[in-house]
Structure formats: C-alpha cells, structure tokens
Amino acid sequence: MNTPRPTIALKVASGKPSPEVLAQLDKRWRWQYLMLAPHRLSFFLAMVVLVASAVWWLAVQVDRATGWWGLGYAQALALSPTLVHSTVMVLGFIPLYFAGFLFTAGPKWLGVDPLPVSALRPVLFLQAGGWLLWLAGAHLGAPLALAGLVLACVGLGWMTAQFWGRVRLSQAEDQLHARAIATACVVGSLSAAGVALAMVWDSHALARVCVFTALWGFVVVVYVSVAHRMIPFFTSSAMPMVQAWRPFWVLWLMLAAAAMQVLAAWLEFAGVSASAAGPAWAWVHGGLQVAVGCVLVWLAWVWGLVQSLKNKLLAMLHIGFLWLGVAFVLGGAAQWLAVAGGWVVWVWGRCMRCPWGAWHRSCWPWSHGCLAATVAARWWLIALRGRCFGCCRRPRCCA
C-alpha cells in the first residue's frame, strides 16, 4: 500500500514588502547605505559636485553684479570663470551620474557580473575630489585647479578602463550600445586631458574645443545610446499599446550627428568658419542640424511622446529626448540666420533706399516689417542657442 507523500504548502509573497516589514526598516539616512550599490555612491557624489558648482557659479554672478565680496573676477581670478564653469558642467557631475547607471544596468546588458562598490570607490572619489579642487583653484591658483583636473581625469580614465573590462568579458550578442558608450568614455577622458594640456599651454581656444568635444563626443553619445536602448523598452513595458521600435539606423544617425558636431567644433578651431569657405560650411552644417533635428522630433513622436504624458517618469524621458531634436533645429536655424541675416538686412536696407517707384513706396510698411522680423528672428534664435558673437570665441571676455 502506497502512502501519500506529505504536501509542502507554498506561501506566495508579493513583490513589494508588506507594511509591517516597511515599518521595521531603518528610515534614517546613514553613510554606510551609500556603499550598498554603485548608483547610490555615484549619484550622491554627482549631487555634491553639482550643488558645489551651482553655488560657486551663483557667487560669481552675484559678485559680478554687485561686487559685494570684492573678488574682481576679471583681474583676480586664477582662471576664466567661463572655462571653469563649462568644464565642470560637462565633465564634472555628469560622468558620475553615468557611472551609477553604467555599473548598475551595464552588467545586465552585457550578461556579466557587476563590480563591487569597493572597486568603484576610488574612481568616484577621485573624480568628485578633483572637481571640488578645480572649483577652489579658480580662486586660489591655477596649479591647484590643474591638480584637481588631473585627479578628475585619472578617475574618469580609470572608470573608462573598468567599463571596457566589463565589455571585454561579455558574450552577449548585442554589444553595440555598450561599445558605443565605452568609446564615448574614451573621448571624454581624452577631452579632459586636452583641457589640462590647454591650461599648461595657456590656450583658451584649445580648452574650449576640448569641452565641446566632451559635450558632443562623450555626453551626447552616451545619452543617445542609452535613450535608443531604454526609452522604447520602458515605454512598451509601461504602455503595452506602444510597440518597442528601435532600428539600428536611428542609433547610427544620432551617433553621426554627434560626430558632426565634434567635427564642426574642430573646424571652427582650425579657422574654417573665418575663412572664405566659412559661409558655405555654415549653410551645410546648419542644414544637417535642421535635418537631424527634424528626424529626432519625429522619432520622439513615434516612440510615444503623447502617450508618455500619462506617466511622469516616462514623460521626463521623452521630453528630454524631444529637446535634443529641438536643440538641433534651433542650432541649425541660428547658424543659417547668422550667415543670411546680415545679407538680408543689407539687401532690405538697399531696397528701401532705392526709389523704385510707387510700388516700392506703397510697400514700405511691409518692407520694414520683414526687416524687423528678420533681425528679431536672427537674434532670438541665437539667444536661444546660447551663442554670442565674439564672446564665446574669447573666453576671457566673459571673465
């Protein structure tokens, strides 16, 4: 006679902890909690650098306007505030945010074991400490700022080597996004080293082009690579009616657009924009920017921009990506107007001075309106783009 086997009852637990368990958790903030995951420590240090740089820049602006602290930035500062601010905004806190994401989600993409927080701790502290020294050196002396920049550069290069190590260990079929990000980290490390060399050589133009290279070749490449992989995935997961659509030609288009911006920065550094070929290049570059921007705005719509507005987290991701396309369109339009604006103003000025008979006199109000609209549109778009004639090419003038 067979005896029945005992049955083991299964207790099904929900995915979220019960209110009783939550009540027993320690809700106080503790330093050791930062060491529980890579993103905790990296995000915290990124916020420290961001807040420090924001407070420093606020102090610069207030003292420029009021002179309350008598700092005399144009004379007494060891470094140009424009250079200090642009460098820390591009290479300061953003790579720390990248580190938190790349060493948390990156190993999952690649199918490898994540690095422990202890292995990332020196990398993150080198970057954070280096950028705080960079801000202090803006007042205390260029050698201190250079030392901080070298520390941050070492930390960023070390972080790049660690991420490349994860990529080399991977056996995943799809490594395109991770390899694009790893290559962008190399560009960022070289750009930071370029800023350091520019300080040694006292070349503000070289420092400026290195910061632009880091912005487009590092920050934007990492952003578009992550956006191409994650935005369709997040949207289709939260909203099943939206199909995940991410062909690789879209990623290659965005990477090519970032490379185009890097090329444009170096061509400007080489003096092409001031040469005879400058207007032709401006027309071509502006047209490419407008075309890429229109494609990105269309892509944001295809990825479910309208549907994402029902979810705040998704809306934030989609609106951020939409703004990238809008920025390309504004940049290209501003470049066109920068070239054509002066010519149009000259033509209209000559037309209004020439006695073309009764037809021309009857159209004077219309002519004046077109002239005013052209000038206003030109300067409005350039202002939105954040450019000023001459000033951005001579960083010391902003000191």
Coordinates of C-alpha atoms in Angstrom, one line a residue:
M1 CA 0.0 0.0 0.0
N2 CA 1.5 3.3 -1.1
T3 CA 1.5 6.0 1.5
P4 CA 0.8 9.5 0.1
R5 CA 3.8 11.9 0.2
P6 CA 3.5 14.9 2.5
T7 CA 2.5 18.1 0.8
I8 CA 4.6 21.2 1.4
A9 CA 2.4 24.3 1.5
L10 CA 3.7 27.2 -0.6
K11 CA 3.5 30.7 0.8
V12 CA 3.2 33.2 -2.1
A13 CA 4.8 36.5 -1.3
S14 CA 4.1 39.7 -3.1
G15 CA 6.8 41.6 -5.0
K16 CA 6.6 44.5 -2.6
P17 CA 7.3 44.2 1.2
S18 CA 4.3 44.3 3.5
P19 CA 3.6 47.4 5.5
E20 CA 4.8 45.6 8.6
V21 CA 8.2 44.9 7.0
L22 CA 8.4 48.5 5.8
A23 CA 7.7 49.8 9.3
Q24 CA 10.6 47.8 10.7
L25 CA 13.1 49.2 8.1
D26 CA 15.6 51.8 9.3
K27 CA 14.4 55.0 7.6
R28 CA 17.2 57.2 8.9
W29 CA 19.9 58.2 6.5
R30 CA 23.3 56.6 7.1
W31 CA 26.7 56.9 5.4
Q32 CA 27.1 53.1 5.0
Y33 CA 23.9 52.9 2.9
L34 CA 25.8 54.7 0.1
M35 CA 28.0 51.6 -0.2
L36 CA 25.1 49.2 -0.9
A37 CA 25.1 49.7 -4.7
P38 CA 27.2 51.6 -7.2
H39 CA 24.4 54.1 -8.1
R40 CA 24.0 55.2 -4.5
L41 CA 27.5 56.4 -4.1
S42 CA 27.9 57.8 -7.6
F43 CA 24.6 59.7 -7.6
F44 CA 25.4 61.2 -4.2
L45 CA 28.8 62.4 -5.3
A46 CA 27.3 63.7 -8.5
M47 CA 24.9 65.8 -6.5
V48 CA 27.7 67.1 -4.3
V49 CA 29.7 68.3 -7.3
L50 CA 26.5 69.7 -9.0
V51 CA 25.5 71.7 -5.8
A52 CA 29.0 72.9 -5.3
S53 CA 29.4 74.1 -8.9
A54 CA 25.9 75.8 -8.8
V55 CA 26.7 77.6 -5.6
W56 CA 30.1 78.7 -6.9
W57 CA 28.5 80.0 -10.2
L58 CA 25.8 81.8 -8.3
A59 CA 28.5 83.6 -6.2
V60 CA 30.3 84.5 -9.4
Q61 CA 27.2 86.1 -10.9
V62 CA 26.2 87.9 -7.7
D63 CA 29.7 89.4 -7.3
R64 CA 29.8 90.4 -10.9
A65 CA 26.5 92.3 -10.5
T66 CA 27.1 93.8 -7.0
G67 CA 30.8 93.5 -6.1
W68 CA 29.7 92.5 -2.6
W69 CA 32.7 90.3 -1.9
G70 CA 35.2 92.4 -3.9
L71 CA 36.6 89.4 -5.8
G72 CA 37.2 91.2 -9.0
Y73 CA 36.9 88.2 -11.3
A74 CA 38.3 89.9 -14.4
Q75 CA 41.6 90.5 -12.6
A76 CA 41.9 88.3 -9.5
L77 CA 40.6 85.0 -10.7
A78 CA 43.3 82.4 -11.4
L79 CA 41.1 81.0 -14.3
S80 CA 38.4 82.3 -16.5
P81 CA 35.0 81.6 -14.8
T82 CA 33.6 80.7 -18.3
L83 CA 36.2 77.9 -18.7
V84 CA 35.8 76.7 -15.1
H85 CA 32.0 76.6 -15.3
S86 CA 31.8 75.0 -18.8
T87 CA 34.3 72.3 -17.9
V88 CA 32.7 71.3 -14.6
M89 CA 29.2 71.3 -16.2
V90 CA 30.3 68.9 -19.0
L91 CA 32.9 66.7 -17.3
G92 CA 32.1 67.2 -13.7
F93 CA 28.9 65.7 -12.3
I94 CA 27.6 64.1 -15.5
P95 CA 30.2 61.3 -15.6
L96 CA 29.4 60.5 -12.0
Y97 CA 25.8 60.0 -12.9
F98 CA 26.9 57.9 -15.9
A99 CA 28.9 55.7 -13.6
G100 CA 25.9 55.0 -11.4
F101 CA 23.9 53.8 -14.4
L102 CA 26.6 52.1 -16.4
F103 CA 27.8 49.9 -13.5
T104 CA 24.3 49.0 -12.4
A105 CA 22.5 48.5 -15.8
G106 CA 25.6 47.9 -17.9
P107 CA 26.5 44.5 -16.5
K108 CA 22.8 43.4 -17.1
W109 CA 23.1 44.4 -20.7
L110 CA 26.3 42.6 -21.1
G111 CA 25.5 39.5 -19.0
V112 CA 28.5 39.8 -16.7
D113 CA 29.0 40.1 -13.0
P114 CA 28.8 43.7 -11.7
L115 CA 31.8 45.3 -10.0
P116 CA 31.5 45.7 -6.2
V117 CA 31.2 49.2 -4.8
S118 CA 34.6 48.8 -3.2
A119 CA 36.2 48.6 -6.7
L120 CA 34.4 51.8 -7.8
R121 CA 35.0 53.8 -4.7
P122 CA 38.5 55.2 -5.6
V123 CA 37.3 56.1 -9.1
L124 CA 34.3 58.0 -7.9
F125 CA 36.2 59.8 -5.1
L126 CA 39.0 60.8 -7.4
Q127 CA 36.5 62.5 -9.7
A128 CA 34.5 64.2 -7.1
G129 CA 37.5 65.4 -5.1
G130 CA 39.2 66.6 -8.3
W131 CA 36.3 68.7 -9.4
L132 CA 36.0 70.3 -6.0
L133 CA 39.7 71.2 -6.2
W134 CA 39.0 72.6 -9.7
L135 CA 36.4 75.0 -8.3
A136 CA 38.7 76.0 -5.4
G137 CA 41.6 76.6 -7.8
A138 CA 39.6 79.1 -9.7
H139 CA 40.3 81.5 -6.8
L140 CA 43.3 80.1 -5.1
G141 CA 45.6 79.4 -8.1
A142 CA 45.9 77.7 -11.4
P143 CA 48.2 75.0 -10.1
L144 CA 45.6 73.8 -7.6
A145 CA 42.9 73.8 -10.3
L146 CA 45.3 71.9 -12.6
A147 CA 45.9 69.3 -9.9
G148 CA 42.2 68.8 -9.4
L149 CA 41.7 68.5 -13.1
V150 CA 44.4 65.8 -13.3
L151 CA 42.8 63.9 -10.5
A152 CA 39.4 64.0 -12.2
C153 CA 41.0 63.0 -15.5
V154 CA 42.7 60.0 -13.8
G155 CA 39.4 59.0 -12.2
L156 CA 37.5 59.2 -15.5
G157 CA 40.2 57.2 -17.3
W158 CA 40.1 54.6 -14.6
M159 CA 36.3 54.4 -14.8
T160 CA 36.6 54.0 -18.6
A161 CA 39.1 51.1 -18.2
Q162 CA 36.8 49.4 -15.7
F163 CA 33.8 49.6 -18.1
W164 CA 35.8 48.4 -21.0
G165 CA 36.8 45.4 -18.8
R166 CA 33.1 44.5 -18.4
V167 CA 32.6 44.8 -22.2
R168 CA 35.5 42.5 -23.0
L169 CA 34.2 39.9 -20.6
S170 CA 30.8 39.9 -22.2
Q171 CA 29.5 37.2 -24.5
A172 CA 26.2 38.9 -25.3
E173 CA 25.1 39.2 -28.9
D174 CA 24.1 42.8 -28.8
Q175 CA 27.1 44.9 -27.6
L176 CA 26.6 47.9 -29.8
H177 CA 25.2 50.2 -27.2
A178 CA 27.8 49.3 -24.6
R179 CA 30.7 49.6 -27.0
A180 CA 29.4 53.0 -28.2
I181 CA 29.3 54.2 -24.6
A182 CA 32.7 52.8 -23.8
T183 CA 34.2 54.5 -26.9
A184 CA 32.5 57.8 -25.8
C185 CA 34.1 57.4 -22.3
V186 CA 37.5 57.3 -24.1
V187 CA 36.6 60.5 -25.9
G188 CA 35.6 62.1 -22.6
S189 CA 38.9 61.1 -20.9
L190 CA 41.0 62.4 -23.8
S191 CA 38.9 65.7 -23.7
A192 CA 39.6 66.1 -20.0
A193 CA 43.3 65.6 -20.7
G194 CA 43.1 68.1 -23.5
V195 CA 41.7 70.7 -21.2
A196 CA 44.6 70.1 -18.8
L197 CA 47.1 70.5 -21.7
A198 CA 45.4 73.7 -22.8
M199 CA 45.8 75.1 -19.3
V200 CA 49.5 74.2 -19.4
W201 CA 49.9 75.9 -22.8
D202 CA 47.5 78.8 -21.8
S203 CA 45.4 78.2 -24.8
H204 CA 41.7 79.1 -24.1
A205 CA 40.7 78.2 -27.7
L206 CA 42.0 74.7 -27.3
A207 CA 40.3 74.3 -23.9
R208 CA 37.0 75.5 -25.4
V209 CA 37.2 73.0 -28.3
C210 CA 38.0 70.2 -25.9
V211 CA 35.0 71.0 -23.8
F212 CA 32.8 71.0 -26.9
T213 CA 34.3 67.6 -27.9
A214 CA 33.5 66.2 -24.5
L215 CA 29.9 67.5 -24.7
W216 CA 29.1 66.0 -28.2
G217 CA 31.5 63.1 -28.3
F218 CA 31.1 61.9 -24.8
V219 CA 27.9 63.2 -23.0
V220 CA 25.6 63.2 -26.1
V221 CA 26.9 59.9 -27.4
V222 CA 26.2 58.2 -24.0
Y223 CA 22.8 59.8 -23.8
V224 CA 21.6 58.8 -27.2
S225 CA 22.9 55.3 -26.8
V226 CA 21.1 54.8 -23.6
A227 CA 18.0 56.5 -24.9
H228 CA 17.9 54.3 -28.0
R229 CA 18.0 51.2 -25.9
M230 CA 15.9 52.2 -22.9
I231 CA 13.2 54.7 -23.9
P232 CA 11.4 52.2 -26.3
F233 CA 11.8 49.4 -23.7
F234 CA 10.5 51.5 -20.8
T235 CA 7.6 52.8 -22.9
S236 CA 6.4 49.5 -24.2
S237 CA 6.7 48.0 -20.7
A238 CA 4.6 50.6 -19.1
M239 CA 2.2 51.1 -22.0
P240 CA 1.7 47.8 -24.0
M241 CA -0.2 49.7 -26.7
V242 CA 3.1 51.3 -27.8
Q243 CA 5.3 48.9 -29.7
A244 CA 9.1 49.0 -29.0
W245 CA 10.7 50.2 -32.2
R246 CA 14.4 50.9 -32.3
P247 CA 16.1 50.2 -35.6
F248 CA 19.9 50.5 -35.5
W249 CA 19.9 53.0 -38.3
V250 CA 18.4 55.5 -35.9
L251 CA 21.3 55.0 -33.4
W252 CA 23.8 55.3 -36.2
L253 CA 22.1 58.6 -37.3
M254 CA 22.4 60.0 -33.8
L255 CA 26.0 58.9 -33.4
A256 CA 26.8 60.5 -36.8
A257 CA 25.1 63.8 -35.7
A258 CA 27.2 63.9 -32.6
A259 CA 30.4 63.2 -34.7
M260 CA 29.3 66.1 -37.0
Q261 CA 29.1 68.5 -34.1
V262 CA 32.6 67.4 -32.9
L263 CA 33.9 68.0 -36.4
A264 CA 32.3 71.4 -36.6
A265 CA 34.0 72.4 -33.3
W266 CA 37.4 71.4 -34.6
L267 CA 36.8 73.1 -37.9
E268 CA 36.0 76.3 -36.1
F269 CA 39.1 75.9 -34.0
A270 CA 41.1 75.5 -37.3
G271 CA 39.7 78.8 -38.6
V272 CA 37.5 77.4 -41.3
S273 CA 34.5 79.4 -40.2
A274 CA 36.5 82.6 -40.5
S275 CA 37.9 81.7 -43.9
A276 CA 36.4 82.1 -47.4
A277 CA 34.8 78.6 -47.0
G278 CA 33.1 79.7 -43.8
P279 CA 29.7 80.7 -45.2
A280 CA 29.4 77.6 -47.3
W281 CA 30.2 75.3 -44.4
A282 CA 27.7 77.2 -42.2
W283 CA 25.0 76.6 -44.7
V284 CA 25.9 72.8 -44.9
H285 CA 26.3 72.5 -41.2
G286 CA 23.0 74.3 -40.5
G287 CA 21.1 72.2 -43.0
L288 CA 22.4 69.0 -41.5
Q289 CA 21.5 70.1 -38.0
V290 CA 18.0 71.0 -39.0
A291 CA 17.5 67.7 -40.9
V292 CA 18.8 65.7 -37.9
G293 CA 16.6 67.7 -35.5
C294 CA 13.5 67.0 -37.5
V295 CA 14.3 63.3 -37.6
L296 CA 14.7 63.3 -33.8
V297 CA 11.5 65.2 -33.2
W298 CA 9.7 62.7 -35.4
L299 CA 11.4 59.8 -33.5
A300 CA 10.2 61.2 -30.2
W301 CA 6.7 61.2 -31.6
V302 CA 7.0 57.6 -32.9
W303 CA 8.3 56.4 -29.5
G304 CA 5.1 57.5 -27.8
L305 CA 5.7 61.1 -26.7
V306 CA 1.9 61.8 -26.3
Q307 CA 1.1 58.5 -24.6
S308 CA 4.0 59.0 -22.2
L309 CA 2.5 62.2 -20.8
K310 CA 0.2 60.0 -18.6
N311 CA 3.3 58.7 -16.8
K312 CA 5.5 61.3 -15.1
L313 CA 8.7 59.3 -15.3
L314 CA 8.2 58.4 -19.0
A315 CA 7.2 62.0 -19.8
M316 CA 10.5 63.2 -18.3
L317 CA 12.5 60.8 -20.6
H318 CA 10.5 61.6 -23.7
I319 CA 10.6 65.4 -23.2
G320 CA 14.3 65.2 -22.6
F321 CA 14.8 63.4 -25.9
L322 CA 12.4 65.7 -27.7
W323 CA 14.5 68.7 -26.5
L324 CA 17.6 67.2 -28.2
G325 CA 15.8 67.3 -31.5
V326 CA 14.6 70.9 -30.8
A327 CA 18.1 71.9 -29.9
F328 CA 19.4 70.6 -33.3
V329 CA 16.7 72.5 -35.1
L330 CA 17.4 75.7 -33.3
G331 CA 21.1 75.3 -33.7
G332 CA 20.8 74.9 -37.4
A333 CA 18.3 77.7 -37.8
A334 CA 20.5 80.1 -35.8
Q335 CA 23.5 79.2 -38.0
W336 CA 21.6 79.9 -41.1
L337 CA 20.4 83.2 -39.8
A338 CA 23.8 84.1 -38.6
V339 CA 25.0 83.8 -42.2
A340 CA 21.9 85.0 -44.0
G341 CA 20.8 87.6 -41.5
G342 CA 23.4 90.2 -42.3
W343 CA 22.9 89.7 -46.1
V344 CA 19.2 90.1 -45.8
V345 CA 19.5 93.2 -43.7
W346 CA 21.8 94.7 -46.2
V347 CA 19.6 93.8 -49.1
W348 CA 16.5 95.3 -47.5
G349 CA 18.3 98.4 -46.5
R350 CA 19.4 99.0 -50.0
C351 CA 15.9 98.3 -51.4
M352 CA 14.3 100.8 -49.0
R353 CA 16.8 103.5 -50.1
C354 CA 16.3 103.0 -53.8
P355 CA 13.4 104.9 -55.4
W356 CA 11.6 102.0 -57.1
G357 CA 8.5 104.0 -57.8
A358 CA 5.0 103.9 -56.4
W359 CA 5.0 100.1 -55.9
H360 CA 8.0 100.3 -53.6
R361 CA 6.7 103.3 -51.7
S362 CA 3.4 101.5 -51.1
C363 CA 5.3 98.5 -49.8
W364 CA 7.5 100.4 -47.3
P365 CA 5.5 99.3 -44.2
W366 CA 5.7 95.7 -45.4
S367 CA 9.4 96.1 -46.1
H368 CA 10.1 97.5 -42.6
G369 CA 8.1 94.6 -41.1
C370 CA 10.1 92.0 -42.9
L371 CA 13.3 93.7 -42.0
A372 CA 12.4 93.8 -38.3
A373 CA 11.1 90.2 -38.3
T374 CA 14.4 89.0 -39.9
V375 CA 16.6 90.8 -37.4
A376 CA 14.4 89.7 -34.4
A377 CA 14.3 86.1 -35.5
R378 CA 18.0 86.0 -36.1
W379 CA 18.9 87.3 -32.6
W380 CA 16.1 85.4 -30.9
L381 CA 17.3 82.1 -32.2
I382 CA 20.9 82.8 -31.5
A383 CA 20.0 83.8 -27.9
L384 CA 18.1 80.5 -27.5
R385 CA 21.1 78.6 -28.7
G386 CA 23.2 80.3 -26.1
R387 CA 25.7 81.9 -28.5
C388 CA 27.1 85.4 -28.7
F389 CA 29.2 86.9 -31.4
G390 CA 32.8 87.0 -30.4
C391 CA 32.3 86.4 -26.8
C392 CA 32.2 82.6 -27.0
R393 CA 35.4 82.7 -29.1
R394 CA 37.2 84.8 -26.5
P395 CA 36.6 83.2 -23.0
R396 CA 38.5 85.9 -21.2
C397 CA 35.9 88.5 -22.2
C398 CA 33.4 86.7 -20.0
A399 CA 35.7 86.9 -17.0

